[in-house]
Amino acid sequence: MSAPLALITGASGGIGEALAFEFARHGHDIALAARNTEKLSAVAAQLAAEGAKTHIITVDLAVPEGPAALLQALEDLQLTADVLVNNAGFGDMDPVAAANCAKLTAMVDLNVRTLTALTCALLPGMVARRRGGILNVASTAAYMPGPNMAVYYASKAYVLSFTEALHAELAGTGVHASALCPGPVRSGFQDAAAMRGSLLLKLSPMMTPAQVARAGYRAFAANRREVVPGLANKLMAASGRFSPKRLTMALVKRLQTQN
């Protein structure tokens, strides 16, 4: 019997790359999907050196035709995804009135539409086979509104809510659905989101991608509905759910202002 295949989007670095290694260490073949072929090839070479069977799919998932292109590539390669890790996504720090509207709508396309499209396409086969599952990478941002990163926070709230509902729908099917909700992570995300000068990054403890990936894999393997790695991040997520919203938004706005 062949090893199960984990399809990981946004796998050319950061959490996605770390999740690829985590799934590989637990006996999965890996399909890496992202835009940058050179970076994917480097990750694939490292995985191969550790004995993992790896496939590369170069695709831009932020464009409308991205999900269909990825699904077609799987078909062309005669691959069946037993696990889908929806990790691809990005953020941007700016008030909505000052933001690049095209960038915000592309963010919704990638963080929400693509994740939903891939889940809808691949989940029925998992249910029919009664194995596998979906690991969606959300964020502690999912637990509160995010002034100065409003669209990113809203997109991650969707990811968390969607995954929680999936977890309930899939009870008893043998298929897992888990949401991984990290706080700040040492990766390229902050530079891409123009966050380097924010108070949030100056005050927040930063986890490594490997730490986050370990927590995510363990939660997925145990079929936990969600996981927030790190004590400080757990406290932040809890405050978003239970603190007065006015205070939460004032704090988040202050933390996400360039200094």
GROMACS .gro file of N, CA and C in nm, residues 39-115:
model
  231
   39LYS      N    1   1.233   2.783  -0.525
   39LYS     CA    2   1.221   2.757  -0.381
   39LYS      C    3   1.158   2.620  -0.356
   40LEU      N    4   1.057   2.585  -0.435
   40LEU     CA    5   0.995   2.452  -0.421
   40LEU      C    6   1.097   2.342  -0.445
   41SER      N    7   1.181   2.361  -0.545
   41SER     CA    8   1.282   2.261  -0.577
   41SER      C    9   1.381   2.243  -0.462
   42ALA      N   10   1.415   2.354  -0.398
   42ALA     CA   11   1.508   2.346  -0.285
   42ALA      C   12   1.445   2.270  -0.169
   43VAL      N   13   1.317   2.296  -0.141
   43VAL     CA   14   1.247   2.224  -0.034
   43VAL      C   15   1.236   2.076  -0.070
   44ALA      N   16   1.202   2.048  -0.195
   44ALA     CA   17   1.188   1.909  -0.239
   44ALA      C   18   1.319   1.832  -0.226
   45ALA      N   19   1.429   1.899  -0.257
   45ALA     CA   20   1.560   1.834  -0.247
   45ALA      C   21   1.592   1.798  -0.102
   46GLN      N   22   1.558   1.887  -0.010
   46GLN     CA   23   1.581   1.858   0.132
   46GLN      C   24   1.492   1.743   0.180
   47LEU      N   25   1.367   1.742   0.135
   47LEU     CA   26   1.277   1.633   0.172
   47LEU      C   27   1.327   1.500   0.116
   48ALA      N   28   1.374   1.502  -0.009
   48ALA     CA   29   1.425   1.379  -0.071
   48ALA      C   30   1.546   1.327   0.004
   49ALA      N   31   1.628   1.419   0.054
   49ALA     CA   32   1.746   1.378   0.130
   49ALA      C   33   1.708   1.307   0.259
   50GLU      N   34   1.587   1.334   0.308
   50GLU     CA   35   1.537   1.266   0.427
   50GLU      C   36   1.452   1.145   0.392
   51GLY      N   37   1.446   1.111   0.262
   51GLY     CA   38   1.377   0.991   0.220
   51GLY      C   39   1.231   1.006   0.182
   52ALA      N   40   1.185   1.129   0.170
   52ALA     CA   41   1.044   1.152   0.138
   52ALA      C   42   1.023   1.158  -0.013
   53LYS      N   43   0.917   1.097  -0.060
   53LYS     CA   44   0.878   1.107  -0.200
   53LYS      C   45   0.802   1.238  -0.218
   54THR      N   46   0.848   1.322  -0.311
   54THR     CA   47   0.797   1.459  -0.321
   54THR      C   48   0.762   1.494  -0.465
   55HIS      N   49   0.654   1.571  -0.480
   55HIS     CA   50   0.612   1.623  -0.610
   55HIS      C   51   0.604   1.775  -0.600
   56ILE      N   52   0.638   1.842  -0.709
   56ILE     CA   53   0.635   1.989  -0.715
   56ILE      C   54   0.524   2.033  -0.811
   57ILE      N   55   0.443   2.128  -0.766
   57ILE     CA   56   0.341   2.187  -0.853
   57ILE      C   57   0.355   2.339  -0.845
   58THR      N   58   0.401   2.399  -0.952
   58THR     CA   59   0.414   2.544  -0.957
   58THR      C   60   0.282   2.604  -1.001
   59VAL      N   61   0.223   2.686  -0.916
   59VAL     CA   62   0.091   2.742  -0.944
   59VAL      C   63   0.071   2.869  -0.863
   60ASP      N   64   0.003   2.966  -0.921
   60ASP     CA   65  -0.032   3.089  -0.850
   60ASP      C   66  -0.176   3.075  -0.802
   61LEU      N   67  -0.193   3.051  -0.674
   61LEU     CA   68  -0.326   3.027  -0.619
   61LEU      C   69  -0.402   3.154  -0.587
   62ALA      N   70  -0.339   3.270  -0.607
   62ALA     CA   71  -0.406   3.397  -0.580
   62ALA      C   72  -0.487   3.446  -0.699
   63VAL      N   73  -0.474   3.381  -0.814
   63VAL     CA   74  -0.550   3.421  -0.932
   63VAL      C   75  -0.672   3.331  -0.944
   64PRO      N   76  -0.779   3.377  -1.009
   64PRO     CA   77  -0.904   3.299  -1.014
   64PRO      C   78  -0.888   3.158  -1.069
   65GLU      N   79  -0.799   3.140  -1.165
   65GLU     CA   80  -0.782   3.008  -1.225
   65GLU      C   81  -0.686   2.918  -1.147
   66GLY      N   82  -0.629   2.970  -1.037
   66GLY     CA   83  -0.528   2.895  -0.961
   66GLY      C   84  -0.575   2.761  -0.907
   67PRO      N   85  -0.689   2.756  -0.835
   67PRO     CA   86  -0.733   2.626  -0.781
   67PRO      C   87  -0.756   2.521  -0.890
   68ALA      N   88  -0.820   2.561  -1.000
   68ALA     CA   89  -0.844   2.465  -1.110
   68ALA      C   90  -0.713   2.415  -1.168
   69ALA      N   91  -0.613   2.504  -1.178
   69ALA     CA   92  -0.483   2.464  -1.231
   69ALA      C   93  -0.415   2.363  -1.139
   70LEU      N   94  -0.427   2.383  -1.010
   70LEU     CA   95  -0.368   2.288  -0.914
   70LEU      C   96  -0.439   2.153  -0.922
   71LEU      N   97  -0.570   2.153  -0.928
   71LEU     CA   98  -0.645   2.028  -0.938
   71LEU      C   99  -0.612   1.954  -1.068
   72GLN      N  100  -0.595   2.029  -1.176
   72GLN     CA  101  -0.559   1.967  -1.303
   72GLN      C  102  -0.419   1.906  -1.296
   73ALA      N  103  -0.327   1.975  -1.228
   73ALA     CA  104  -0.192   1.922  -1.213
   73ALA      C  105  -0.193   1.790  -1.134
   74LEU      N  106  -0.275   1.783  -1.031
   74LEU     CA  107  -0.287   1.659  -0.955
   74LEU      C  108  -0.336   1.545  -1.046
   75GLU      N  109  -0.435   1.578  -1.128
   75GLU     CA  110  -0.488   1.477  -1.220
   75GLU      C  111  -0.383   1.433  -1.321
   76ASP      N  112  -0.310   1.531  -1.375
   76ASP     CA  113  -0.208   1.499  -1.474
   76ASP      C  114  -0.098   1.410  -1.415
   77LEU      N  115  -0.066   1.434  -1.288
   77LEU     CA  116   0.037   1.356  -1.220
   77LEU      C  117  -0.017   1.226  -1.162
   78GLN      N  118  -0.148   1.205  -1.177
   78GLN     CA  119  -0.217   1.087  -1.125
   78GLN      C  120  -0.196   1.074  -0.973
   79LEU      N  121  -0.216   1.188  -0.907
   79LEU     CA  122  -0.201   1.193  -0.762
   79LEU      C  123  -0.337   1.210  -0.695
   80THR      N  124  -0.355   1.144  -0.583
   80THR     CA  125  -0.475   1.159  -0.500
   80THR      C  126  -0.433   1.218  -0.366
   81ALA      N  127  -0.485   1.333  -0.333
   81ALA     CA  128  -0.450   1.398  -0.207
   81ALA      C  129  -0.530   1.337  -0.093
   82ASP      N  130  -0.461   1.269  -0.002
   82ASP     CA  131  -0.526   1.215   0.117
   82ASP      C  132  -0.542   1.322   0.225
   83VAL      N  133  -0.449   1.416   0.226
   83VAL     CA  134  -0.453   1.527   0.321
   83VAL      C  135  -0.433   1.656   0.243
   84LEU      N  136  -0.514   1.757   0.272
   84LEU     CA  137  -0.497   1.890   0.215
   84LEU      C  138  -0.459   1.986   0.326
   85VAL      N  139  -0.345   2.050   0.311
   85VAL     CA  140  -0.301   2.153   0.405
   85VAL      C  141  -0.314   2.288   0.335
   86ASN      N  142  -0.415   2.364   0.372
   86ASN     CA  143  -0.438   2.497   0.315
   86ASN      C  144  -0.356   2.599   0.394
   87ASN      N  145  -0.234   2.620   0.350
   87ASN     CA  146  -0.144   2.713   0.418
   87ASN      C  147  -0.123   2.843   0.341
   88ALA      N  148  -0.141   2.842   0.210
   88ALA     CA  149  -0.114   2.962   0.130
   88ALA      C  150  -0.200   3.079   0.177
   89GLY      N  151  -0.137   3.194   0.192
   89GLY     CA  152  -0.210   3.314   0.234
   89GLY      C  153  -0.112   3.428   0.256
   90PHE      N  154  -0.165   3.549   0.265
   90PHE     CA  155  -0.080   3.663   0.296
   90PHE      C  156  -0.162   3.771   0.365
   91GLY      N  157  -0.092   3.868   0.423
   91GLY     CA  158  -0.156   3.981   0.490
   91GLY      C  159  -0.099   4.112   0.442
   92ASP      N  160  -0.157   4.222   0.490
   92ASP     CA  161  -0.107   4.355   0.456
   92ASP      C  162  -0.149   4.450   0.567
   93MET      N  163  -0.055   4.531   0.616
   93MET     CA  164  -0.085   4.622   0.726
   93MET      C  165  -0.105   4.763   0.675
   94ASP      N  166  -0.230   4.805   0.671
   94ASP     CA  167  -0.269   4.939   0.630
   94ASP      C  168  -0.416   4.956   0.662
   95PRO      N  169  -0.460   5.076   0.701
   95PRO     CA  170  -0.604   5.099   0.711
   95PRO      C  171  -0.669   5.078   0.574
   96VAL      N  172  -0.792   5.031   0.574
   96VAL     CA  173  -0.858   5.000   0.448
   96VAL      C  174  -0.861   5.122   0.355
   97ALA      N  175  -0.885   5.241   0.408
   97ALA     CA  176  -0.895   5.361   0.324
   97ALA      C  177  -0.764   5.395   0.255
   98ALA      N  178  -0.652   5.348   0.311
   98ALA     CA  179  -0.520   5.377   0.253
   98ALA      C  180  -0.460   5.258   0.181
   99ALA      N  181  -0.529   5.146   0.181
   99ALA     CA  182  -0.473   5.022   0.127
   99ALA      C  183  -0.491   5.013  -0.024
  100ASN      N  184  -0.414   4.923  -0.082
  100ASN     CA  185  -0.427   4.889  -0.224
  100ASN      C  186  -0.545   4.794  -0.238
  101CYS      N  187  -0.652   4.841  -0.301
  101CYS     CA  188  -0.774   4.761  -0.309
  101CYS      C  189  -0.752   4.630  -0.383
  102ALA      N  190  -0.673   4.633  -0.489
  102ALA     CA  191  -0.646   4.511  -0.564
  102ALA      C  192  -0.575   4.408  -0.476
  103LYS      N  193  -0.486   4.456  -0.390
  103LYS     CA  194  -0.414   4.365  -0.300
  103LYS      C  195  -0.510   4.303  -0.198
  104LEU      N  196  -0.603   4.383  -0.148
  104LEU     CA  197  -0.700   4.332  -0.051
  104LEU      C  198  -0.791   4.227  -0.113
  105THR      N  199  -0.837   4.251  -0.235
  105THR     CA  200  -0.925   4.153  -0.298
  105THR      C  201  -0.848   4.026  -0.336
  106ALA      N  202  -0.720   4.041  -0.372
  106ALA     CA  203  -0.637   3.923  -0.397
  106ALA      C  204  -0.616   3.843  -0.268
  107MET      N  205  -0.609   3.914  -0.156
  107MET     CA  206  -0.596   3.848  -0.026
  107MET      C  207  -0.719   3.763   0.004
  108VAL      N  208  -0.837   3.819  -0.022
  108VAL     CA  209  -0.960   3.743  -0.002
  108VAL      C  210  -0.963   3.622  -0.095
  109ASP      N  211  -0.920   3.642  -0.220
  109ASP     CA  212  -0.916   3.532  -0.316
  109ASP      C  213  -0.829   3.417  -0.265
  110LEU      N  214  -0.710   3.450  -0.217
  110LEU     CA  215  -0.617   3.345  -0.174
  110LEU      C  216  -0.656   3.287  -0.039
  111ASN      N  217  -0.679   3.374   0.059
  111ASN     CA  218  -0.701   3.328   0.196
  111ASN      C  219  -0.835   3.259   0.213
  112VAL      N  220  -0.935   3.296   0.131
  112VAL     CA  221  -1.071   3.245   0.150
  112VAL      C  222  -1.118   3.162   0.030
  113ARG      N  223  -1.120   3.223  -0.089
  113ARG     CA  224  -1.179   3.154  -0.204
  113ARG      C  225  -1.100   3.028  -0.241
  114THR      N  226  -0.969   3.041  -0.252
  114THR     CA  227  -0.887   2.926  -0.290
  114THR      C  228  -0.898   2.814  -0.188
  115LEU      N  229  -0.888   2.848  -0.061
  115LEU     CA  230  -0.900   2.749   0.046
  115LEU      C  231  -1.033   2.675   0.036
   0.00000   0.00000   0.00000
